[in-house]
Coordinates of C-alpha atoms and ligand atoms in Angstrom, one line a residue:
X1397 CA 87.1 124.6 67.5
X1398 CA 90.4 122.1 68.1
X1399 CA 89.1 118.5 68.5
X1400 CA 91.2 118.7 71.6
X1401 CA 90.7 121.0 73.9
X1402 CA 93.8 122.6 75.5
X1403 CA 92.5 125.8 77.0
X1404 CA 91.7 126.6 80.7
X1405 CA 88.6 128.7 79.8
X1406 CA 85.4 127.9 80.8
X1407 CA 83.2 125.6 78.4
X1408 CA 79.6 125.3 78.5
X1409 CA 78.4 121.9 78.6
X1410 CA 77.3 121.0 75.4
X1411 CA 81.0 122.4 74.4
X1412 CA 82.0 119.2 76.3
X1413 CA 79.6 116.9 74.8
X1414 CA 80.4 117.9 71.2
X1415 CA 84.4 117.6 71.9
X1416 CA 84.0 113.9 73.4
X1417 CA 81.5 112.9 70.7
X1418 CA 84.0 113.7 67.6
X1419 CA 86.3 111.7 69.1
X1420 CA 88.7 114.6 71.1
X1421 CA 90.0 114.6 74.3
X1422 CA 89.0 116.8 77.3
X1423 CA 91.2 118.8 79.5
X1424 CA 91.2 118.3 83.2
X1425 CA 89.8 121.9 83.7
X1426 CA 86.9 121.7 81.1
X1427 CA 85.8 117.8 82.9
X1428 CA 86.2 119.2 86.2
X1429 CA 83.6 122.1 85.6
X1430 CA 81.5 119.7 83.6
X1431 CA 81.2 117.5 86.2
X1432 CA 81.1 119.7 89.3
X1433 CA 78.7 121.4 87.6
X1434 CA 76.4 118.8 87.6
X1435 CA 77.4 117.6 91.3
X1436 CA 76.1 120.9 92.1
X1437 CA 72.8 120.7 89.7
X1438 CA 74.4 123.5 87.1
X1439 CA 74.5 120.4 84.6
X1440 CA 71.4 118.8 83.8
X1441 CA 71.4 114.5 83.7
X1442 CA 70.8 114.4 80.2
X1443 CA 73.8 116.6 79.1
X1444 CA 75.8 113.9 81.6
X1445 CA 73.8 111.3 79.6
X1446 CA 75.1 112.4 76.3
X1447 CA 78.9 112.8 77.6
X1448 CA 78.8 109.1 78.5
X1449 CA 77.1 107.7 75.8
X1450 CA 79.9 109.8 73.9
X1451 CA 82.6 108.8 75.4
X1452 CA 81.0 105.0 75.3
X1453 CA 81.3 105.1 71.7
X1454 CA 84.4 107.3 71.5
X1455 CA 86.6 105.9 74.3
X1456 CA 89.1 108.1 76.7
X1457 CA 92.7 108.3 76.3
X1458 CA 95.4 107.0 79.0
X1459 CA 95.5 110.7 80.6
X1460 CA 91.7 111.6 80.2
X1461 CA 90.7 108.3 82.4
X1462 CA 93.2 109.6 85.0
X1463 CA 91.9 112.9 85.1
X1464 CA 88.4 111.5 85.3
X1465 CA 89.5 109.2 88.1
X1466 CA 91.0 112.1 89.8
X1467 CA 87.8 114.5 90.2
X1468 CA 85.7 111.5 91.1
X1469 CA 88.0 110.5 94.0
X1470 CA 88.1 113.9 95.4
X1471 CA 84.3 114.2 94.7
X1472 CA 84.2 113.3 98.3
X1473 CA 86.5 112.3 101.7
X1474 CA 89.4 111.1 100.6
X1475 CA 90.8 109.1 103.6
X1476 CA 94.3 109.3 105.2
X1477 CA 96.0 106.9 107.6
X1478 CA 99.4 107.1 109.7
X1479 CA 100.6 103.9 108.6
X1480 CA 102.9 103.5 106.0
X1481 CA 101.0 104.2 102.5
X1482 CA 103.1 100.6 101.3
X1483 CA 101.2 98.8 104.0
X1484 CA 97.6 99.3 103.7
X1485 CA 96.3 97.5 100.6
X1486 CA 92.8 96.4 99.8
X1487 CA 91.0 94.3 96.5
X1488 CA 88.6 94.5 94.3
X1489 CA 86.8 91.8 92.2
X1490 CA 84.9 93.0 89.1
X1491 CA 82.1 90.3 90.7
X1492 CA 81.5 86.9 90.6
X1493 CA 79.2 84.2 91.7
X1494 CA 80.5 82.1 95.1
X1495 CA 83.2 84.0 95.1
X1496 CA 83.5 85.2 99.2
X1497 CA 87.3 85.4 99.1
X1498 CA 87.5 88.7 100.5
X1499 CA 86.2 87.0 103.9
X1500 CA 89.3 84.9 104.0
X1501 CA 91.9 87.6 102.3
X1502 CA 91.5 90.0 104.9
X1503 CA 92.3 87.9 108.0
X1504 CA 95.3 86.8 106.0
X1505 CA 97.1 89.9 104.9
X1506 CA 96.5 90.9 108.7
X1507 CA 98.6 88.0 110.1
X1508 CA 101.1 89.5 107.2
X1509 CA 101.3 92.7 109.1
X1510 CA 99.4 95.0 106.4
X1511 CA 96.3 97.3 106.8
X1512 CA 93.0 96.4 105.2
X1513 CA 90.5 99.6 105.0
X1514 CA 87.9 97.0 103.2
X1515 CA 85.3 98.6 101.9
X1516 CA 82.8 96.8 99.9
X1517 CA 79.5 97.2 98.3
X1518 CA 76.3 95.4 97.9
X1519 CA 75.2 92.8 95.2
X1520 CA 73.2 94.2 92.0
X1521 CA 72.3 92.0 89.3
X1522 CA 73.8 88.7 89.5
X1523 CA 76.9 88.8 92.0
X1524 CA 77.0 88.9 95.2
X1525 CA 78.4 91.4 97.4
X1526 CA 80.5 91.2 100.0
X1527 CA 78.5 93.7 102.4
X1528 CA 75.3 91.2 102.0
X1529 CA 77.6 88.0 102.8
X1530 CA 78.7 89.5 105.7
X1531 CA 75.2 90.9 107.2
X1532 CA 74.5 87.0 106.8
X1533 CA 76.2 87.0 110.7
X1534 CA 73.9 88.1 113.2
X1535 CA 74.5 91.3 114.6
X1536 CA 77.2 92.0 112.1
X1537 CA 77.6 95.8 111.8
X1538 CA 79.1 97.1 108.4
X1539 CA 77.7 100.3 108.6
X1540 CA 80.4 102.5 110.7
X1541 CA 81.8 105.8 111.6
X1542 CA 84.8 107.1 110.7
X1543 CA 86.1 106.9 114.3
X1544 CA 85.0 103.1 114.7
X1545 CA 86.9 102.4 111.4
X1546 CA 90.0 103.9 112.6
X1547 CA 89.5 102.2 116.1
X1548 CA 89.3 98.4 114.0
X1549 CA 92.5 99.4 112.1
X1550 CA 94.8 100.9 114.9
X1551 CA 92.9 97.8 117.5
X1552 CA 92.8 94.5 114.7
X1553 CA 94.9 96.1 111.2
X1554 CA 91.5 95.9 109.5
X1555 CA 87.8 95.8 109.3
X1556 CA 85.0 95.3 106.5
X1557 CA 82.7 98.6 105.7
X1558 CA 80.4 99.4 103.7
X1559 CA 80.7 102.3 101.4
X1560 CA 79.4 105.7 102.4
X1561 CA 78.1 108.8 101.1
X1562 CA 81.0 110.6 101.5
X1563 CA 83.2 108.4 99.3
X1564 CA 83.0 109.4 95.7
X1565 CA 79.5 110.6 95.6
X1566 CA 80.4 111.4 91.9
X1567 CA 80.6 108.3 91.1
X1568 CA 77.3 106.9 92.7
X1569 CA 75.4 109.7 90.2
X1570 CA 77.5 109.0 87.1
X1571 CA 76.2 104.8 88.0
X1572 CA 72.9 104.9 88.1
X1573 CA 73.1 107.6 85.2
X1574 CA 75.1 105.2 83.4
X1575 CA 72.8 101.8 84.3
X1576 CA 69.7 103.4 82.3
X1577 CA 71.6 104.8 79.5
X1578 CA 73.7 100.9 79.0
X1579 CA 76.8 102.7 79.4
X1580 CA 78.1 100.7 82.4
X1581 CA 80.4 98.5 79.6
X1582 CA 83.3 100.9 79.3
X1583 CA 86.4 100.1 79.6
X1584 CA 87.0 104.0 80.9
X1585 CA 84.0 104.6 82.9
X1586 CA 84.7 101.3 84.6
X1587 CA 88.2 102.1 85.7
X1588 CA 87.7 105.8 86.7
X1589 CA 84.4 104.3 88.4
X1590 CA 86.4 101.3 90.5
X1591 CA 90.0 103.1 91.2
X1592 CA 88.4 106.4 92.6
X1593 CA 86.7 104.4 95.2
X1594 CA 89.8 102.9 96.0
X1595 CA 92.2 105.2 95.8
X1596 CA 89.5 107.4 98.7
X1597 CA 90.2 104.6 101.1
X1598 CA 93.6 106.1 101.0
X1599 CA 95.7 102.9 100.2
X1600 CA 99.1 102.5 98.4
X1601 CA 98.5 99.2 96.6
X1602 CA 95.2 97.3 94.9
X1603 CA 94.4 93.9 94.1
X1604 CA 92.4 93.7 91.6
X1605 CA 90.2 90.1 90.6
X1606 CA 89.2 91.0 87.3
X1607 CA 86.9 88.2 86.2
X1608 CA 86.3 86.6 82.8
X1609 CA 83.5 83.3 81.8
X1610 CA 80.0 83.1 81.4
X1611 CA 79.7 84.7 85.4
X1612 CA 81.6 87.7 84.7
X1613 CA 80.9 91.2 83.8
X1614 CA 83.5 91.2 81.0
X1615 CA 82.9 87.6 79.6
X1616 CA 86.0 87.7 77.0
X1617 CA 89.4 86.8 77.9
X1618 CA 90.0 89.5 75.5
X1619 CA 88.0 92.0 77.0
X1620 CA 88.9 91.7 80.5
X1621 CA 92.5 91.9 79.9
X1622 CA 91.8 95.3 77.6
X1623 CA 89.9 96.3 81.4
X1624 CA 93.2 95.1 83.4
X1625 CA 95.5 97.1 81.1
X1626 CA 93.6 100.6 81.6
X1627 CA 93.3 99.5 85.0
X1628 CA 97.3 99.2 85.3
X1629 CA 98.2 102.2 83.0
X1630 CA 95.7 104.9 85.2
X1631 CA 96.9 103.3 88.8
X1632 CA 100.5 104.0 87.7
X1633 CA 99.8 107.6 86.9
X1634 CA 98.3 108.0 90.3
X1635 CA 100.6 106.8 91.8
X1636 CA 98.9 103.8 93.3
X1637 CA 100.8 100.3 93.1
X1638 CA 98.7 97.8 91.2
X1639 CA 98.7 94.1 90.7
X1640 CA 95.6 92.7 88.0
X1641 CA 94.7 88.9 88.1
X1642 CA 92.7 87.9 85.4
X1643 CA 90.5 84.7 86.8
X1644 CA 88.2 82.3 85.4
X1645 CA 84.5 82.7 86.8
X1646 CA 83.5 80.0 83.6
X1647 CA 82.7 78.0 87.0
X1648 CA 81.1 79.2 90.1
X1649 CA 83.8 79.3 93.0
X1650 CA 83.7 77.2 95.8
X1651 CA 80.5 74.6 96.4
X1652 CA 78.4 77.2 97.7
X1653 CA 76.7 80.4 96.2
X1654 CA 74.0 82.9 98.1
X1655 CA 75.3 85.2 101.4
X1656 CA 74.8 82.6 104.5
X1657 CA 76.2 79.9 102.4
X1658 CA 79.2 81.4 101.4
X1659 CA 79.7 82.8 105.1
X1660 CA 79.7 79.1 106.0
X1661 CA 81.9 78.0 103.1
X1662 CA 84.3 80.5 103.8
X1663 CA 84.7 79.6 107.5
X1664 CA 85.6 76.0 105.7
X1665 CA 87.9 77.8 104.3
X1666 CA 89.2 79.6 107.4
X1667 CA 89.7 76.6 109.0
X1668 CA 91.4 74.9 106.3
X1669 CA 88.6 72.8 105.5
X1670 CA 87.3 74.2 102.0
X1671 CA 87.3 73.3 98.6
X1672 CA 90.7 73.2 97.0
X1673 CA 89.6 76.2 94.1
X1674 CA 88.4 79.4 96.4
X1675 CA 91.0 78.3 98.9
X1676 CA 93.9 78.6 95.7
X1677 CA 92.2 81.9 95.0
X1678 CA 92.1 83.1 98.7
X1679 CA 95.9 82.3 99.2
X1680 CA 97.1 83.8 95.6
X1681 CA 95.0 86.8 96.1
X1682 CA 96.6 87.8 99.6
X1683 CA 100.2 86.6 98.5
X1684 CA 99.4 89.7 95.6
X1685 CA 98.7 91.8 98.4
X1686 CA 101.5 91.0 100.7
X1687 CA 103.8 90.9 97.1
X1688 CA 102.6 95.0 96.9
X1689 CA 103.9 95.9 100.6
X1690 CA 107.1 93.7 100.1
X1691 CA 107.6 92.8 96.5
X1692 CA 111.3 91.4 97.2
X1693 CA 108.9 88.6 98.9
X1694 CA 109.4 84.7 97.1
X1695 CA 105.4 84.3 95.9
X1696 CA 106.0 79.9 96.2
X1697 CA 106.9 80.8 100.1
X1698 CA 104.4 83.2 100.8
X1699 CA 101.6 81.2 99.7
X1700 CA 103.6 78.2 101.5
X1701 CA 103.4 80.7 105.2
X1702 CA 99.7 82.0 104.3
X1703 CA 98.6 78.7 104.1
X1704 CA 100.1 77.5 107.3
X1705 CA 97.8 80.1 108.8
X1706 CA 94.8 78.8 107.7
X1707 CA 96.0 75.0 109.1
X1708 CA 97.0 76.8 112.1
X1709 CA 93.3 77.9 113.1
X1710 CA 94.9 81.7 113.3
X1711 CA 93.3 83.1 110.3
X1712 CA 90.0 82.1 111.9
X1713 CA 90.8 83.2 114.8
X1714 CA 91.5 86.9 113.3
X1715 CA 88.5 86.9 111.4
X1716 CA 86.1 85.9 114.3
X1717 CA 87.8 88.9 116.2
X1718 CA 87.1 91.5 113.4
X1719 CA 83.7 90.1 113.2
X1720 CA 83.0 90.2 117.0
X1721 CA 84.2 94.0 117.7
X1722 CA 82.1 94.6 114.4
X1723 CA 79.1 93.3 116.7
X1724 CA 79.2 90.0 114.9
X1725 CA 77.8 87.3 117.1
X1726 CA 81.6 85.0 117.1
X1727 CA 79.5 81.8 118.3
X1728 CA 77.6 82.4 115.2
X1729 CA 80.6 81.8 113.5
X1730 CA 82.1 78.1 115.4
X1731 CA 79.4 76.2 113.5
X1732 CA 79.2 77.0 110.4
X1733 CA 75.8 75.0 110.1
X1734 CA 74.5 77.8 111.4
X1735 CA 74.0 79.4 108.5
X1736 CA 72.8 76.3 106.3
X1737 CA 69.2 76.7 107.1
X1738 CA 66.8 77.5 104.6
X1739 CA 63.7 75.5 104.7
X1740 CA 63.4 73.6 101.6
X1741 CA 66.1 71.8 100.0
X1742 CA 65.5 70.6 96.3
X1743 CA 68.7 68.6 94.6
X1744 CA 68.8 69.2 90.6
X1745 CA 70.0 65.9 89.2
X1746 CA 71.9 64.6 85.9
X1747 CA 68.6 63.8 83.8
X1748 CA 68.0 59.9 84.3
X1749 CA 69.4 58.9 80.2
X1750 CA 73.1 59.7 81.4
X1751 CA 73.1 56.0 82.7
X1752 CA 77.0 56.4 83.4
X1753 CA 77.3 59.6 84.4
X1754 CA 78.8 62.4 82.3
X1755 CA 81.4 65.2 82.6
X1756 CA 80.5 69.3 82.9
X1757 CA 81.4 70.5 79.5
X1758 CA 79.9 74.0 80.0
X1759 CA 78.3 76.0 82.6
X1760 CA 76.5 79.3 82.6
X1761 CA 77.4 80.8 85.7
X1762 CA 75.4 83.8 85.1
X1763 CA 72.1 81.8 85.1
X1764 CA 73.0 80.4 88.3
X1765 CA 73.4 84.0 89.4
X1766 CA 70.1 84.9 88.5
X1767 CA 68.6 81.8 90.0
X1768 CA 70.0 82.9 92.9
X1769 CA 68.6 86.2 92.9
X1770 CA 65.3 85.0 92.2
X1771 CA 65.5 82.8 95.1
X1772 CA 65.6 86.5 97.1
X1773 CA 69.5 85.9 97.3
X1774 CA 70.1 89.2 95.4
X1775 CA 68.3 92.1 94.5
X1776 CA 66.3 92.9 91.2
X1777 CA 65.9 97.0 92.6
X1778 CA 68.6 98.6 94.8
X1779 CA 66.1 98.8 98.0
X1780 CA 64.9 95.0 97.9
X1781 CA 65.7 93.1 101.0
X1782 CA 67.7 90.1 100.9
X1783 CA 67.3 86.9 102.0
X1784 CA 70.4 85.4 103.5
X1785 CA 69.4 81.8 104.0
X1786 CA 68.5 80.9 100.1
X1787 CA 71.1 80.0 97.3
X1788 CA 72.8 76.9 96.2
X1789 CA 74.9 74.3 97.0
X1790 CA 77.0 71.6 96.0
X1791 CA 77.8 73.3 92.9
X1792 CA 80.3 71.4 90.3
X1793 CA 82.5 72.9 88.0
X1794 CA 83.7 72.7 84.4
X1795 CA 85.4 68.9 84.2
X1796 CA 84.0 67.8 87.0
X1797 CA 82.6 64.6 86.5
X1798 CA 79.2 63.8 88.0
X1799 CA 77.7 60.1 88.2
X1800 CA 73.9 58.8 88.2
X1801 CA 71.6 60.6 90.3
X1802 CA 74.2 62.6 92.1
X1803 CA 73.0 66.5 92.5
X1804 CA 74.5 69.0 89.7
X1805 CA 73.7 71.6 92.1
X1806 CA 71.2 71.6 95.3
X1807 CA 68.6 74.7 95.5
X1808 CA 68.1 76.2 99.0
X1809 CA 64.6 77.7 98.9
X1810 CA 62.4 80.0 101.2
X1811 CA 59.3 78.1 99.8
X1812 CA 58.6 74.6 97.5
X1813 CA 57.3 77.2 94.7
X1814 CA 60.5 79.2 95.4
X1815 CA 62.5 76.5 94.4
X1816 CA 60.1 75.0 91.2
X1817 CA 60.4 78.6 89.7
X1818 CA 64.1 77.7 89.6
X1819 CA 65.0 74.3 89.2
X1820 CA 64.8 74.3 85.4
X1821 CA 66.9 77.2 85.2
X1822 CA 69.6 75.7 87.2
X1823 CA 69.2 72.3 85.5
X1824 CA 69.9 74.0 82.3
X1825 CA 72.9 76.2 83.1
X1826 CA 74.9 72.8 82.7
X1827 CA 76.2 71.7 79.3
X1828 CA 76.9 68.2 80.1
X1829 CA 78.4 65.1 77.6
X1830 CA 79.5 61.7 77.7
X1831 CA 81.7 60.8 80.5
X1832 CA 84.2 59.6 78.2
X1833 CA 85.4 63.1 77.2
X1834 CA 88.3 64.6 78.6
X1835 CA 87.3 68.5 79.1
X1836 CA 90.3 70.8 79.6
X1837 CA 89.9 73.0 83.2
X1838 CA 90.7 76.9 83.1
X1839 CA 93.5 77.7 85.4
X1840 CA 92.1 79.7 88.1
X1841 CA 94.3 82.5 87.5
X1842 CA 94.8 83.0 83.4
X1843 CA 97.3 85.9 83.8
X1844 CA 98.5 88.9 86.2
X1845 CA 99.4 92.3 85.0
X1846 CA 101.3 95.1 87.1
Ligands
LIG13 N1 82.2 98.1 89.4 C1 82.2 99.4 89.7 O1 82.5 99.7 90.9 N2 82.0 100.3 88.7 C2 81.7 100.0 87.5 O2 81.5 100.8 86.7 C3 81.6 98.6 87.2 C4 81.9 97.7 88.1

């Protein structure tokens, strides 16, 4: 047998497997049964095991990703809208911790005149999700029919949802195959797994955040750009406009980090009252968006107009309305103390030797992420229940420089033990030295591919 296989006959599985695990490359036809066959329980989980741990090891050429995009997006609904395909857009952030720019983007690229069919998923592991940020709001209502989402985008241009069963259902069996058999890390499987649950929203043109530092997924510079690349090279052969920004989460984003808090600091935000990093992000993020629907646009003068709506109070406004027809209690949203309430408060200090302070050399982002989750801010099983009200605050970042007895971070517990179990663990995610030192800052946004 040809490593490659070019013929339209049918192969049985194990045909597949041995073709991917000397290194070959699959046809379209031969994946399509392969994986429709086990959609339809023909293949059995551990042959789909083997295929990924094979192509883990083996990789996937340029077209092979495509076509594995390609039958997981039409695994399911693929949705259509009567807009111009140029005008509804959408992004995607490989994850992050504090990072709740998609609250603020979405209002934005409205006011810009585009369509936002958001759809977002929950938190596992260590980053938040947008879909738990948002069920922070009282009433707020993420779950929706197909009517009600086509209702918010004729009615307000956009609305946030939460994935369904009918959107790539492939892909949700390939995950949770892949998260016990630690293939998630592939540079394939990752972009077939993110662009064919884009490209069903039916949208002309992604954002993507794709995220590098100790918070990320793909902690190397070196390896999130290989991601951004295969994410560039499949969108263009389907067709769908792409812009990658490759962004530092080497610090966590914004002061706040757990769902209620980052609803509250991204109503700062909103109002043009946040902290100067996330509210970069938020504005360079939408002007990428707005750049795919008009790209003769100047990027200096769109950031210019989309922060203008922030001062002017109209971004908030849009988002309160989204929220509110979403069921989203809109006086929830005027005080944004509302949704700083957890019952203990513990501040994690510079020990008591750095007399004169010290400057953030270092921190491990991912370590606050788990704090976090331990806190109940995140989930350690798919069905856990969250709690909204717990996660941190006051959070520094890389060169920041922090004086005597002023709070590294501050711990928003459920209970006093809550926030003992975690207080080391914070304490040590921050490499600290002498205040002397001048430590370089990351630009926010390293690079952007299209
Ligand atoms: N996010 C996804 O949606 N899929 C992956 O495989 C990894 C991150």
């Amino acid at each position: 047998m040809s490593l490659n296989d070019s013929t339209k006959s049918k192969l049985i599985p194990q045909e597949v497997i041995r073709i991917k695990r000397d290194g070959g490359i699959v046809s379209f036809d031969a994946l399509n049964q392969f994986l429709s066959g086990f959609l339809a329980g023909n293949v059995e989980d551990y042959q789909v095991a083997a295929f990924l741990m094979a192509t883990w090891l083996r990789g996937m050429a340029a077209q092979e990703t495509a076509d594995l995009t390609t039958i997981m997006r039409d695994s399911g609904k693929v949705l259509a809208w009567d807009y111009p395909r140029n005008l509804v857009v959408d992004k995607h952030s490989t994850g992050g911790i504090g990072d709740k720019t998609s609250l603020v983007l979405l209002p934005l690229c409205i006011l810009e005149g585009l369509y936002i069919p958001m759809i977002s998923g929950r938190g596992l592991g260590h980053t938040g999700g947008t879909l738990d940020k948002l069920e922070a709001i009282p009433g707020m209502e993420v779950r929706v029919s197909a009517e009600k989402m086509r209702a918010m985008l004729d009615r307000f241009h956009g609305g946030f949802f939460g994935q369904t069963d009918e959107i790539a259902p492939l892909d949700r069996r390939l995950y949770a195959l892949r998260d016990v058999t630690a293939t998630v890390e592939s540079i394939p499987l990752i972009t077939a797994s993110i662009l064919s649950k884009k490209l069903a929203e039916g949208i002309g043109g992604l954002v993507m955040d794709v995220k590098f530092g100790s918070g990320a997924f793909m902690r190397e510079k070196s390896d999130a750009e290989a991601l951004a690349n295969m994410l560039v090279a499949t969108a263009r052969r389907l067709g769908l406009q792409i812009r990658c920004c490759l962004t530092d989460m080497g610090s966590p984003l914004g002061s706040m980090a757990g769902n209620g808090l980052e609803v509250a600091e991204a109503i700062d935000i909103l109002k043009n009252e946040g902290p100067a990093d996330t509210t970069r992000l938020s504005i360079e993020l939408a002007a990428h968006m707005v750049m795919l629907a008009r790209p003769d646009s100047d990027f200096d003068q769109l950031c210019a107009r989309l922060h203008g709506h922030l001062a002017s109070g109209k971004a908030f406004e849009v988002f309160a309305d989204v929220i509110s027809a979403q069921g989203g209690d809109r006086r929830s949203l005027e005080d944004r103390n509302w949704f700083i309430k957890a019952p203990v408060r513990r501040r994690v200090e510079l020990p008591s030797h750095w007399d004169d302070g010290a400057v953030i050399e270092s921190i491990d982002v991912r370590r606050l992420g788990v704090a976090i989750q331990m806190l109940g801010g995140g989930r350690m099983k798919v069905s856990d229940r969250i709690n909204p009200d717990v996660g941190l605050s006051a959070l520094k970042r890389v060169g920041d420089h922090v004086e005597r007895g002023e709070p590294l971070a501050e711990i928003h517990a459920q209970t006093v033990s809550d926030a003992d179990a975690v207080a080391n663990l914070v304490a040590a995610a921050f490499v600290v030295v002498d205040p002397t030192t001048t430590v370089p800052r990351e630009n926010l946004v390293w690079k952007v591919l299209s």
